[in-house]
Coordinates of C-alpha atoms in Angstrom, one line a residue:
X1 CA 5.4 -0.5 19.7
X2 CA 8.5 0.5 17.6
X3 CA 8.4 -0.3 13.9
X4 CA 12.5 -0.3 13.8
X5 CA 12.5 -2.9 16.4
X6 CA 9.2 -5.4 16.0
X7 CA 8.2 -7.6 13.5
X8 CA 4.9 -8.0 11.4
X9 CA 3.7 -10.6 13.9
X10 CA 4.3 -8.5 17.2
X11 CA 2.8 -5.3 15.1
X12 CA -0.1 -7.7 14.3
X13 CA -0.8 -8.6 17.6
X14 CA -0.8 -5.5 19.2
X15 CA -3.7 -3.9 16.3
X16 CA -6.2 -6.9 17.5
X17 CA -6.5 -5.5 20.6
X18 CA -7.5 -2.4 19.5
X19 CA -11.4 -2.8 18.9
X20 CA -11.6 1.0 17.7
X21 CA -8.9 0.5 15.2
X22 CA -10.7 -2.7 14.2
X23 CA -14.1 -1.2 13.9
X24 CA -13.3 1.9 12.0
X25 CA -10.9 -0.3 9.8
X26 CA -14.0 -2.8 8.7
X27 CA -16.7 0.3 8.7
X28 CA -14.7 2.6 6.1
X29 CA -13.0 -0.8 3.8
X30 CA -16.6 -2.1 3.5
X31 CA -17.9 1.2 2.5
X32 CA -15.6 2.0 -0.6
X33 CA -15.1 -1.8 -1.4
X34 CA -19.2 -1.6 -1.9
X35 CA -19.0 2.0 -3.8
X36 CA -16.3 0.6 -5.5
X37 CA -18.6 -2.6 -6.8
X38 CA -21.5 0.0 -7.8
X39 CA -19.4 2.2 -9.9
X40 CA -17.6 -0.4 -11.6
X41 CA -20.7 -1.7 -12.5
X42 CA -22.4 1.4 -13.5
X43 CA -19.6 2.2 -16.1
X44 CA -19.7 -1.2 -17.7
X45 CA -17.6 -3.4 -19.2
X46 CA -15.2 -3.1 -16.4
X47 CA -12.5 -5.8 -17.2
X48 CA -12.1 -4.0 -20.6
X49 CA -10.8 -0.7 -19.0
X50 CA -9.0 -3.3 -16.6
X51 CA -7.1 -4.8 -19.6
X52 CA -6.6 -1.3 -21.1
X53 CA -5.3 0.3 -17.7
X54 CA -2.7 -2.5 -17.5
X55 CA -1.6 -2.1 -21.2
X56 CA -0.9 1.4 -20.6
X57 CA 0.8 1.4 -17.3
X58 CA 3.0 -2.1 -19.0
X59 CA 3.6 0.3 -22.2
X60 CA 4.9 3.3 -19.8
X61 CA 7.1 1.5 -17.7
X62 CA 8.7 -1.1 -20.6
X63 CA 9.6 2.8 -21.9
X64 CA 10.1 4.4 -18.7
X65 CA 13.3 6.3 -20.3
X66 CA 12.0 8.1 -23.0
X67 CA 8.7 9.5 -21.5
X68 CA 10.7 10.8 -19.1
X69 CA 12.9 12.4 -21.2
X70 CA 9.7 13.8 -23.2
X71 CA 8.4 15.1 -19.8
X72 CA 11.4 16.7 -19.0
X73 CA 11.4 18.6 -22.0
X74 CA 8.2 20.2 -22.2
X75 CA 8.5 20.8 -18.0
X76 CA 11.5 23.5 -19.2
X77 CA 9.7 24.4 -22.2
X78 CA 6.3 24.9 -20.0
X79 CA 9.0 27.6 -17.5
X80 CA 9.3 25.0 -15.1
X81 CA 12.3 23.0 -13.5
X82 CA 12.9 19.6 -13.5
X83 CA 15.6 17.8 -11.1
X84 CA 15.9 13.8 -11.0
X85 CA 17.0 12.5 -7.4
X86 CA 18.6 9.2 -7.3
X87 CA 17.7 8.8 -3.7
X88 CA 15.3 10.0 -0.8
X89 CA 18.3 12.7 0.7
X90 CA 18.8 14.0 -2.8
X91 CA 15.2 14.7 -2.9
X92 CA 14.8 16.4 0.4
X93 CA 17.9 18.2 0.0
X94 CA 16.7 20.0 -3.0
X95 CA 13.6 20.8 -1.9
X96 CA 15.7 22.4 1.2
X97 CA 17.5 24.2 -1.0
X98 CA 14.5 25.7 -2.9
X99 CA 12.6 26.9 0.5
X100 CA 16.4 28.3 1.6
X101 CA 16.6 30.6 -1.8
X102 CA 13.0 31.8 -1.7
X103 CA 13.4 32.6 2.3
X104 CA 10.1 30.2 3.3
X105 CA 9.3 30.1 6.9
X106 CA 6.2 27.5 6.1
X107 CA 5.1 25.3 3.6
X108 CA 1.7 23.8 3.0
X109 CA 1.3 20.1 1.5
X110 CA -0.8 18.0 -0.2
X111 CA -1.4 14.4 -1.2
X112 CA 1.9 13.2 -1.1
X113 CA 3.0 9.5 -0.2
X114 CA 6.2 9.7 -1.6
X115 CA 6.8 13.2 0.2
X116 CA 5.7 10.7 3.2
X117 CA 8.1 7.9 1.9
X118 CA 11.0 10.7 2.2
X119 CA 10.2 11.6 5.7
X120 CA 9.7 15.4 4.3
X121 CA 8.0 16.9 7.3
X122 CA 10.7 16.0 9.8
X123 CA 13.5 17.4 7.7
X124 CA 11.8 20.8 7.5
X125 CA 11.0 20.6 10.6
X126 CA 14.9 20.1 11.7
X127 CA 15.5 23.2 9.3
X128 CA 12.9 25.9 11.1
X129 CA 10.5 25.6 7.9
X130 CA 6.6 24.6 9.0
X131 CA 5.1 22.2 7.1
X132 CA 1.2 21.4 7.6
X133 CA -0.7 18.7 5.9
X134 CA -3.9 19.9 4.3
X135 CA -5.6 17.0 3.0
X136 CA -8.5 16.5 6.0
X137 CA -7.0 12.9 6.9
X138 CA -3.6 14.1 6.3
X139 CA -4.0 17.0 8.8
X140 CA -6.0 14.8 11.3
X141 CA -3.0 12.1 11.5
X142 CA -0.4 15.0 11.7
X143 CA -1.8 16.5 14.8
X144 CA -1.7 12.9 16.1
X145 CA 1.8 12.5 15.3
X146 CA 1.2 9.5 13.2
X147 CA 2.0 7.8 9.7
X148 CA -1.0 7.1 7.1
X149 CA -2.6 4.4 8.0
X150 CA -4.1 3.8 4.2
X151 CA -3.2 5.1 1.0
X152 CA -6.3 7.7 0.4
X153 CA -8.1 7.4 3.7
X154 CA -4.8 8.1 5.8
X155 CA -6.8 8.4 9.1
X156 CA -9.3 5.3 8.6
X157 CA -8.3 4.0 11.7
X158 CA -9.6 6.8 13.6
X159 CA -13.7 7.1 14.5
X160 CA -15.1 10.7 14.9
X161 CA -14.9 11.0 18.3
X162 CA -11.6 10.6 18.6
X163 CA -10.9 13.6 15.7
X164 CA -12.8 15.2 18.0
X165 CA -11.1 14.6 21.0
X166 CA -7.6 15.4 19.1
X167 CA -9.0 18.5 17.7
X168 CA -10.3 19.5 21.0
X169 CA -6.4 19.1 22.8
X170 CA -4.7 20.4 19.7
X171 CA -7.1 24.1 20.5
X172 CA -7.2 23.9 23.9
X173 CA -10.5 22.5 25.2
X174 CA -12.4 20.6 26.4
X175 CA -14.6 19.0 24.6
X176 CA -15.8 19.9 20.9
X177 CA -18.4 18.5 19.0
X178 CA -18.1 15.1 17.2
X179 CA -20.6 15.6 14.4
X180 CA -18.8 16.1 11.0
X181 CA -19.9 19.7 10.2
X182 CA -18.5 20.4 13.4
X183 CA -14.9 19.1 12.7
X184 CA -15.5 20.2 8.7
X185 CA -15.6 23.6 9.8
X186 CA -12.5 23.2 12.7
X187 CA -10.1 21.8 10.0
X188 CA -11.5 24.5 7.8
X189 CA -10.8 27.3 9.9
X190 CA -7.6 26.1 10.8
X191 CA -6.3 25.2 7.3
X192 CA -7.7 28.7 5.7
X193 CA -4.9 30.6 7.7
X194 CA -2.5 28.4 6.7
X195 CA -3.5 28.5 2.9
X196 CA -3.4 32.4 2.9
X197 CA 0.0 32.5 4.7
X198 CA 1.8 29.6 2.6
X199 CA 5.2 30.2 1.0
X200 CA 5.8 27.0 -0.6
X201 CA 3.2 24.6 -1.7
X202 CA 4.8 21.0 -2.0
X203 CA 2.3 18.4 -3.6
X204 CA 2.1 14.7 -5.2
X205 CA 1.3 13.8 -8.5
X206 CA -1.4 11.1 -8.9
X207 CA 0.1 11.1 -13.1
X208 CA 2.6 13.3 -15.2
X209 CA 1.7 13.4 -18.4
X210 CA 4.8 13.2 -20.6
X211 CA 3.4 14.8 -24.3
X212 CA 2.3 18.1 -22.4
X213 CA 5.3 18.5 -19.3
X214 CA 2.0 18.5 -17.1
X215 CA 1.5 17.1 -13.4
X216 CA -2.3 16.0 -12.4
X217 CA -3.6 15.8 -9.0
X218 CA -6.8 13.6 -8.1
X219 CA -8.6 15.7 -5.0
X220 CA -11.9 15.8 -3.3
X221 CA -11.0 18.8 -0.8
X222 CA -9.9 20.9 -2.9
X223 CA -7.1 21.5 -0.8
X224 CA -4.6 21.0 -4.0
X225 CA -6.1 23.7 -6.0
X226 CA -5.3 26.3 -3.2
X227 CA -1.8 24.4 -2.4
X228 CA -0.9 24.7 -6.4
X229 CA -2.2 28.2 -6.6
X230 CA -1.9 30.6 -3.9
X231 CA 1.8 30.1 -2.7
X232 CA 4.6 31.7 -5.0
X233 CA 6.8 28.7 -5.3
X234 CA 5.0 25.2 -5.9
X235 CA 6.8 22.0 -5.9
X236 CA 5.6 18.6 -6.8
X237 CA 7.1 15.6 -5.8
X238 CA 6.7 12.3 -8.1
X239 CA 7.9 8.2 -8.4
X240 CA 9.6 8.0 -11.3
X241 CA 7.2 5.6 -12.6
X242 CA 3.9 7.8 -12.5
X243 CA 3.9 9.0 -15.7
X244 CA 1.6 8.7 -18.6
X245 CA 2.4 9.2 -22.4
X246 CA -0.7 11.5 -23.1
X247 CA -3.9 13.2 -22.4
X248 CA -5.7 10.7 -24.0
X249 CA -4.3 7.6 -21.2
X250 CA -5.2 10.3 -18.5
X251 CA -8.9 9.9 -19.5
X252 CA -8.3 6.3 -19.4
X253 CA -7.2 6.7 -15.3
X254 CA -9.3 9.0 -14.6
X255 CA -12.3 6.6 -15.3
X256 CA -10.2 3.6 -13.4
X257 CA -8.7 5.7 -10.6
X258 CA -11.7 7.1 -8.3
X259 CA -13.8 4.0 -9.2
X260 CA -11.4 1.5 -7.4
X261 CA -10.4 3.9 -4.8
X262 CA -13.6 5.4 -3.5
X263 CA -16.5 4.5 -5.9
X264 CA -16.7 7.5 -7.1
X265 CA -17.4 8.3 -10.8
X266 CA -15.0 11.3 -11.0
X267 CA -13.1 12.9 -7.9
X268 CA -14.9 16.7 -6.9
X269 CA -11.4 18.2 -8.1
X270 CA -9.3 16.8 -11.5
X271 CA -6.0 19.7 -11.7
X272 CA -4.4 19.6 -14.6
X273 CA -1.4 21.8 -13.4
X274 CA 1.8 23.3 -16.6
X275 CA 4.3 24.6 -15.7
X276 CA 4.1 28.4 -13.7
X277 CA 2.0 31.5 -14.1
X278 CA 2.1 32.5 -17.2
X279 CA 1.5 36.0 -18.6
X280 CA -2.1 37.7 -18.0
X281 CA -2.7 34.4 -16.0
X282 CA -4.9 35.9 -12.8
X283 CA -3.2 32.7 -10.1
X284 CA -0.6 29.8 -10.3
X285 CA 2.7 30.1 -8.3
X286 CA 6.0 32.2 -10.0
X287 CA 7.8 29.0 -9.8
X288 CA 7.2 25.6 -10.8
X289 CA 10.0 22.7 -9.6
X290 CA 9.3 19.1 -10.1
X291 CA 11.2 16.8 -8.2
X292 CA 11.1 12.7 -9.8
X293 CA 12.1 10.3 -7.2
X294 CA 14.1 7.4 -7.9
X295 CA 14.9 5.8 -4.3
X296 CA 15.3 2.3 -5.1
X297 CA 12.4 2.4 -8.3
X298 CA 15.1 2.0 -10.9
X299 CA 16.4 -1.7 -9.3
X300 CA 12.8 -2.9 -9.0
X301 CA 12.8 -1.2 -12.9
X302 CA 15.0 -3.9 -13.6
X303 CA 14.2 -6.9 -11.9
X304 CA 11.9 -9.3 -14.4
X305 CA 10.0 -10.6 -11.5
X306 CA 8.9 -7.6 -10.0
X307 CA 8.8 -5.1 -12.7
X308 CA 5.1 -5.2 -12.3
X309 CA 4.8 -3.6 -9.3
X310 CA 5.5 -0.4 -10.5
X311 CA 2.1 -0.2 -12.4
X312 CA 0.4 0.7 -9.0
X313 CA -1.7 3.7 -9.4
X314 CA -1.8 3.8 -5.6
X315 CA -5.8 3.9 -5.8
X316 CA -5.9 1.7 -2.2
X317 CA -8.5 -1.0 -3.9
X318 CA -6.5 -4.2 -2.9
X319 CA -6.2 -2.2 1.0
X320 CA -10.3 -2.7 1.0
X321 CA -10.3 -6.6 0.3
X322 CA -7.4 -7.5 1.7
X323 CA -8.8 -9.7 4.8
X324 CA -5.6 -9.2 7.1
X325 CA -5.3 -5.3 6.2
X326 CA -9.0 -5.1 7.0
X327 CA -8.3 -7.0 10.8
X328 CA -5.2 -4.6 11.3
X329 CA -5.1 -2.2 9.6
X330 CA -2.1 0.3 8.4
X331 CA 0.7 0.7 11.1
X332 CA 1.0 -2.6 11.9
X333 CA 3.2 -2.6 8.0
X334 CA 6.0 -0.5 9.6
X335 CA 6.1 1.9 6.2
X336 CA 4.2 4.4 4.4
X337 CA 2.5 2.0 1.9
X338 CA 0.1 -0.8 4.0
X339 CA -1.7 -3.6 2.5
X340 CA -0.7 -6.3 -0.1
X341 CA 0.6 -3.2 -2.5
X342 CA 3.0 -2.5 0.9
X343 CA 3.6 -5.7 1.3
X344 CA 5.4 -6.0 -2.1
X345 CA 6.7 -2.9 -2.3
X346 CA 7.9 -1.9 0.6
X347 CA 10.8 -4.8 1.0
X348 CA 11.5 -4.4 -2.8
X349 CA 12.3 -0.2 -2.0
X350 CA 14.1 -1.5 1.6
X351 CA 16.2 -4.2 -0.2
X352 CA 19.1 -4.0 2.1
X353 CA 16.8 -3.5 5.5
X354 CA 16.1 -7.0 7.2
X355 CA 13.5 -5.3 8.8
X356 CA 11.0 -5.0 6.4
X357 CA 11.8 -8.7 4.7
X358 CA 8.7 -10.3 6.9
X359 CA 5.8 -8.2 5.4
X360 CA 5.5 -10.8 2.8
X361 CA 4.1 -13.1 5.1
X362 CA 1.2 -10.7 6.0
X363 CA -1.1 -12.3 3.0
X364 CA -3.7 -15.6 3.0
X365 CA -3.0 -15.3 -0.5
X366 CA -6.5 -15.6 -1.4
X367 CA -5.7 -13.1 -4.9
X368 CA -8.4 -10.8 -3.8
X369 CA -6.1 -8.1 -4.6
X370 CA -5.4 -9.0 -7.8
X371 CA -9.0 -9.1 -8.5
X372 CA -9.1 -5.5 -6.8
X373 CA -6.6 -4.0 -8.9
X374 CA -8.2 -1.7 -11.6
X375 CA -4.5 -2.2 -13.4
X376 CA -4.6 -6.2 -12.9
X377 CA -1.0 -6.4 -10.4
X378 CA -0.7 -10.1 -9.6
X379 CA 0.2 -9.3 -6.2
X380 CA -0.5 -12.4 -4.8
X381 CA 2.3 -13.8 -7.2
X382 CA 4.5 -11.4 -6.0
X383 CA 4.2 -12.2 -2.7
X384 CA 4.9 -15.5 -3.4
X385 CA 8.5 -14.7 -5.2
X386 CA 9.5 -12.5 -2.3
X387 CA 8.8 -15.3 -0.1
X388 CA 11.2 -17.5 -2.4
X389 CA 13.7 -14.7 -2.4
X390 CA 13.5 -15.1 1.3
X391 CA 14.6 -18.7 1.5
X392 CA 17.2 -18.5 -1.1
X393 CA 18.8 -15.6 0.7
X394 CA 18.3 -17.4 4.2
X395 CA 16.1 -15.2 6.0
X396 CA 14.1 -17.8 7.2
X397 CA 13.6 -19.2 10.8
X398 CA 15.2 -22.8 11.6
X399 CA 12.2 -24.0 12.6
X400 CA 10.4 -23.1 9.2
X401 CA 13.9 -24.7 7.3
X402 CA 14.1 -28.0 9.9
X403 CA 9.9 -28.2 9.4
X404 CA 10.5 -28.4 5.5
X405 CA 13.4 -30.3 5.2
X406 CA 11.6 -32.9 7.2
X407 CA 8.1 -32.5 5.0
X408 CA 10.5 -33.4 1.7
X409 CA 12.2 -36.3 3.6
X410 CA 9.0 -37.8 4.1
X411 CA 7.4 -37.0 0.4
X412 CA 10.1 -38.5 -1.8
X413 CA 9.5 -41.7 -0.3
X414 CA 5.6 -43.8 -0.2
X415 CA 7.5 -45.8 2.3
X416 CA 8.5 -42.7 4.7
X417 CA 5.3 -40.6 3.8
X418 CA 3.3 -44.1 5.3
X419 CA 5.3 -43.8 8.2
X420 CA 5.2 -40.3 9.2
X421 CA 1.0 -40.3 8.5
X422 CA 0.9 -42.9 11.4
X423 CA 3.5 -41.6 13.6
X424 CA 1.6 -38.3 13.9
X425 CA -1.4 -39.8 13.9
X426 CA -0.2 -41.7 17.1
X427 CA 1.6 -38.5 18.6
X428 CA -1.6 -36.0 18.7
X429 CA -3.7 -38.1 20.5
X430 CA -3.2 -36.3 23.6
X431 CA -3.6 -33.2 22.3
X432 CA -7.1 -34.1 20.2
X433 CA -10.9 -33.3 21.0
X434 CA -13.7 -33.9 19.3
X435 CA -11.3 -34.4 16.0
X436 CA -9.1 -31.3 16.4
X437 CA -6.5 -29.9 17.7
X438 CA -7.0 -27.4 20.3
X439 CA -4.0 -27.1 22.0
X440 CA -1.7 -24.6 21.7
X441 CA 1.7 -26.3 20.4
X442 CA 4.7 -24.1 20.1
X443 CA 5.6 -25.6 16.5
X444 CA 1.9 -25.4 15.1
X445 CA 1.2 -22.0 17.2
X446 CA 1.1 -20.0 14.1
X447 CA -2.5 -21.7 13.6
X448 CA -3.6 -23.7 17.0
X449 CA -2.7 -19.9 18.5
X450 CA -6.2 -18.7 16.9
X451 CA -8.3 -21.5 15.7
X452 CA -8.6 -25.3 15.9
X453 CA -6.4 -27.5 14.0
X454 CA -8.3 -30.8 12.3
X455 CA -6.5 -33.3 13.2
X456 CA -5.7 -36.4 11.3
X457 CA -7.4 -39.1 10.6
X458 CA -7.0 -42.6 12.5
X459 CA -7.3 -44.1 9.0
X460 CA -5.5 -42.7 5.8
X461 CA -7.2 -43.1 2.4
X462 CA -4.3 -45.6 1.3
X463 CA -5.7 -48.1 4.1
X464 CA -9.8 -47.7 3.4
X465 CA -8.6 -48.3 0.0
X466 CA -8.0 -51.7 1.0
X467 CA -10.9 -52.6 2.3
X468 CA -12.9 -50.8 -0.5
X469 CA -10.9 -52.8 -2.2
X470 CA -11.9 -56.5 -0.9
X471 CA -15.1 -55.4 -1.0
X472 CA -15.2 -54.6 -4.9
X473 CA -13.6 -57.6 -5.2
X474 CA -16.2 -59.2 -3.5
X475 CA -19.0 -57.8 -5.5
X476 CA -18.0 -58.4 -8.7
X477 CA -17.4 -62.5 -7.7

């Protein structure tokens, strides 16, 4: 189903059926939710670095202009470049014009949403220049021809036996071996060419730290050390809003980070990467360009009620609680970033796109993500306002604005709240069994489409107080 041209609901419907989707989903989410619990644990005091990762990434953002103008600096003094790009075109463009100058033919990637967010790949692509994903999900979901499906574990929704099947049509076979040291050592073979033959290596930035012009990249593949070191020109692509004052914060994220993501106590790989190959340096690229992506960051920047947002470390916690990302999993979001973190910031980043406006309504609201999020995001807040934002700007149904101008009709008045009570009373009968509604009514089919709906009571509280009441009464003569 087309993302341009379905909604949230239609998108949700479609990833129930797939059991696969569902079952890998709830396998991997329940895994680095419980690694998540056991680390956090083991490091102690855990709502202490909580409060301390929020006062950072609150401090960096309320100050957003001058660390960036302090990273900026020491990038040139480091050797390197620094270009700002007020939208996703400016962005690609440049790093088009880089690959042009040096004469690249390919490029090798890694751990990049916002490289995914610009849609990166296809604009090579359309200009002759190879680009290959070499993070081990990353490269999986490229040969399928996919999006990420979550924000560190981009091909969750796949089982093993379907990377095996991929990797098996993308060689020209028929059948390899689904065991993971199997497909380890396929994507390993594969990649190892590419690494060796790289031109460009274009990677994220997990933080920039502004006091030393560096760029740090969280791995477990090691992937980004090669990416960063082998090919002459490296490029790192970053939101303009993951930065961090000093060395000092890093150690802060670097504890908060891998636990909420993964579980883990420290990812296998922490690069620290300044600036180009310097002199008697034995690797590092000749060139070192970083590209800081505005696209739409700078309105969120100044919007009160959603300023928050831009804390996200992007360490995919609230992804693993979040009980409708867990039953659908990632496409079904339309955009690069799924989950209650996509939920908010995707229609923030896609203000003027209608399409996107819905994905607010993919929440119960239940706050598990806020309780998820090692830098304390009130997403389910967030949600909330959007939803507001939707009504005042009209984007709601007329069934959802007939259904509530009727519900405040009846609420200002005892009189008319009596009345309605015992009208619907009266009206569900035929639909009621056993106490519930199981029907599946066209007005109510948002819930009686999956579950039961209690239905009301032939007696309201207002008239057993009565006769509790008398009976009091009665008593006390």
């Amino acid at each position: 189903m087309s993302a341009e041209r379905s909604t949230i609901k239609e998108r949700a419907k479609e990833a129930l059926k797939d059991d696969y989707l569902r079952g890998a989903v709830k396998s991997t989410t329940d895994r680095l939710r419980t690694n998540k619990l056991a680390s956090q644990e083991a490091l102690g005091n855990w709502e202490w670095w909580r409060e301390r990762g929020r006062q950072i990434r609150a401090h960096v953002v309320a100050n957003l202009d001058y660390y960036l103008s302090q990273l900026a600096e020491n990038v040139r003094q480091n050797g390197g470049h620094i270009y700002f790009c007020e939208t996703g075109h400016e962005a690609v463009k440049q790093v088009i014009e880089i690959a042009k100058r040096v004469k690249a033919r390919s490029v090798v990637k890694s751990k990049s949403m916002v490289s995914e967010e610009l849609h990166l790949n296809h604009a090579l692509e359309q200009e002759g220049i190879e680009a290959v994903e070499t993070d081990l999900g990353e490269y999986i979901i490229q040969l399928a021809k996919e999006g990420p499906s979550h924000i560190i574990a981009p091909s969750i929704h796949k089982n093993r036996h379907q990377v095996a099947e991929l990797f098996a049509e993308t060689d020209g076979k028929e059948f390899i071996p689904s065991d993971t040291q199997t497909l380890t050592a396929f994507a390993r073979a594969k990649l190892r060419e590419k690494f060796m033959t790289g031109e460009i290596g274009v990677t994220g930035c997990n933080f920039a730290i502004a006091e030393t012009g560096s760029v740090c990249l969280f791995t477990n593949e090691g992937n980004g050390r090669m990416v960063t070191s082998l090919p002459k020109v490296h490029i790192a692509i970053m939101g303009m809003e993951r930065i961090l004052p000093t060395v000092e914060d890093l150690e802060v994220m670097m504890n908060l980070l891998p636990r909420a993501g993964t579980g883990q106590k420290l990812t296998s790989y922490v690069s620290i990467i300044t600036g180009p190959r310097k002199s008697g340096e034995v690797d590092g690229p000749e060139e070192f360009h970083l590209l800081v992506v505005d696209n739409g960051r700078s309105e969120i920047l100044e919007d009160e009620d959603f300023r928050q947002v831009l804390h996200c470390i992007r360490c995919g916690a609230c992804l693993n609680v979040c009980p409708v990302y867990r039953q659908i999993g990632g496409h079904a979001y339309g955009w690069v970033y799924p989950g209650p973190i996509g939920a908010v910031i995707t229609p923030l980043l896609n203000e003027r796109n209608d399409q996107y406006q819905d994905l607010p309504y993919a929440s119960s609201l239940c706050a598990a993500c806020y309780e998820a999020c090692p830098v304390k995001i009130p997403l389910h807040d967030l949600l909330v306002k959007l939803r507001a934002r939707n009504v005042e700007k009209g984007r709601t149904s007329r069934w959802e604005k007939l259904s509530f101008r009727m519900y405040r009709h009846a609420f200002r008045s005892p009189k008319r709240y009596r009345v309605a009570i015992r009208l619907a009373s009266r009206l569900q009968k035929p639909f009621l069994r056993h106490g519930f509604i199981q029907a599946q009514l066209p007005i109510l089919n948002g819930w009686t489409g999956a579950r039961d709906l209690r239905g009301f009571s032939g007696e309201s509280f207002r008239d057993r107080w009565k006769t509790l009441q008398n009976v009091l009464e009665k008593d006390k003569g």
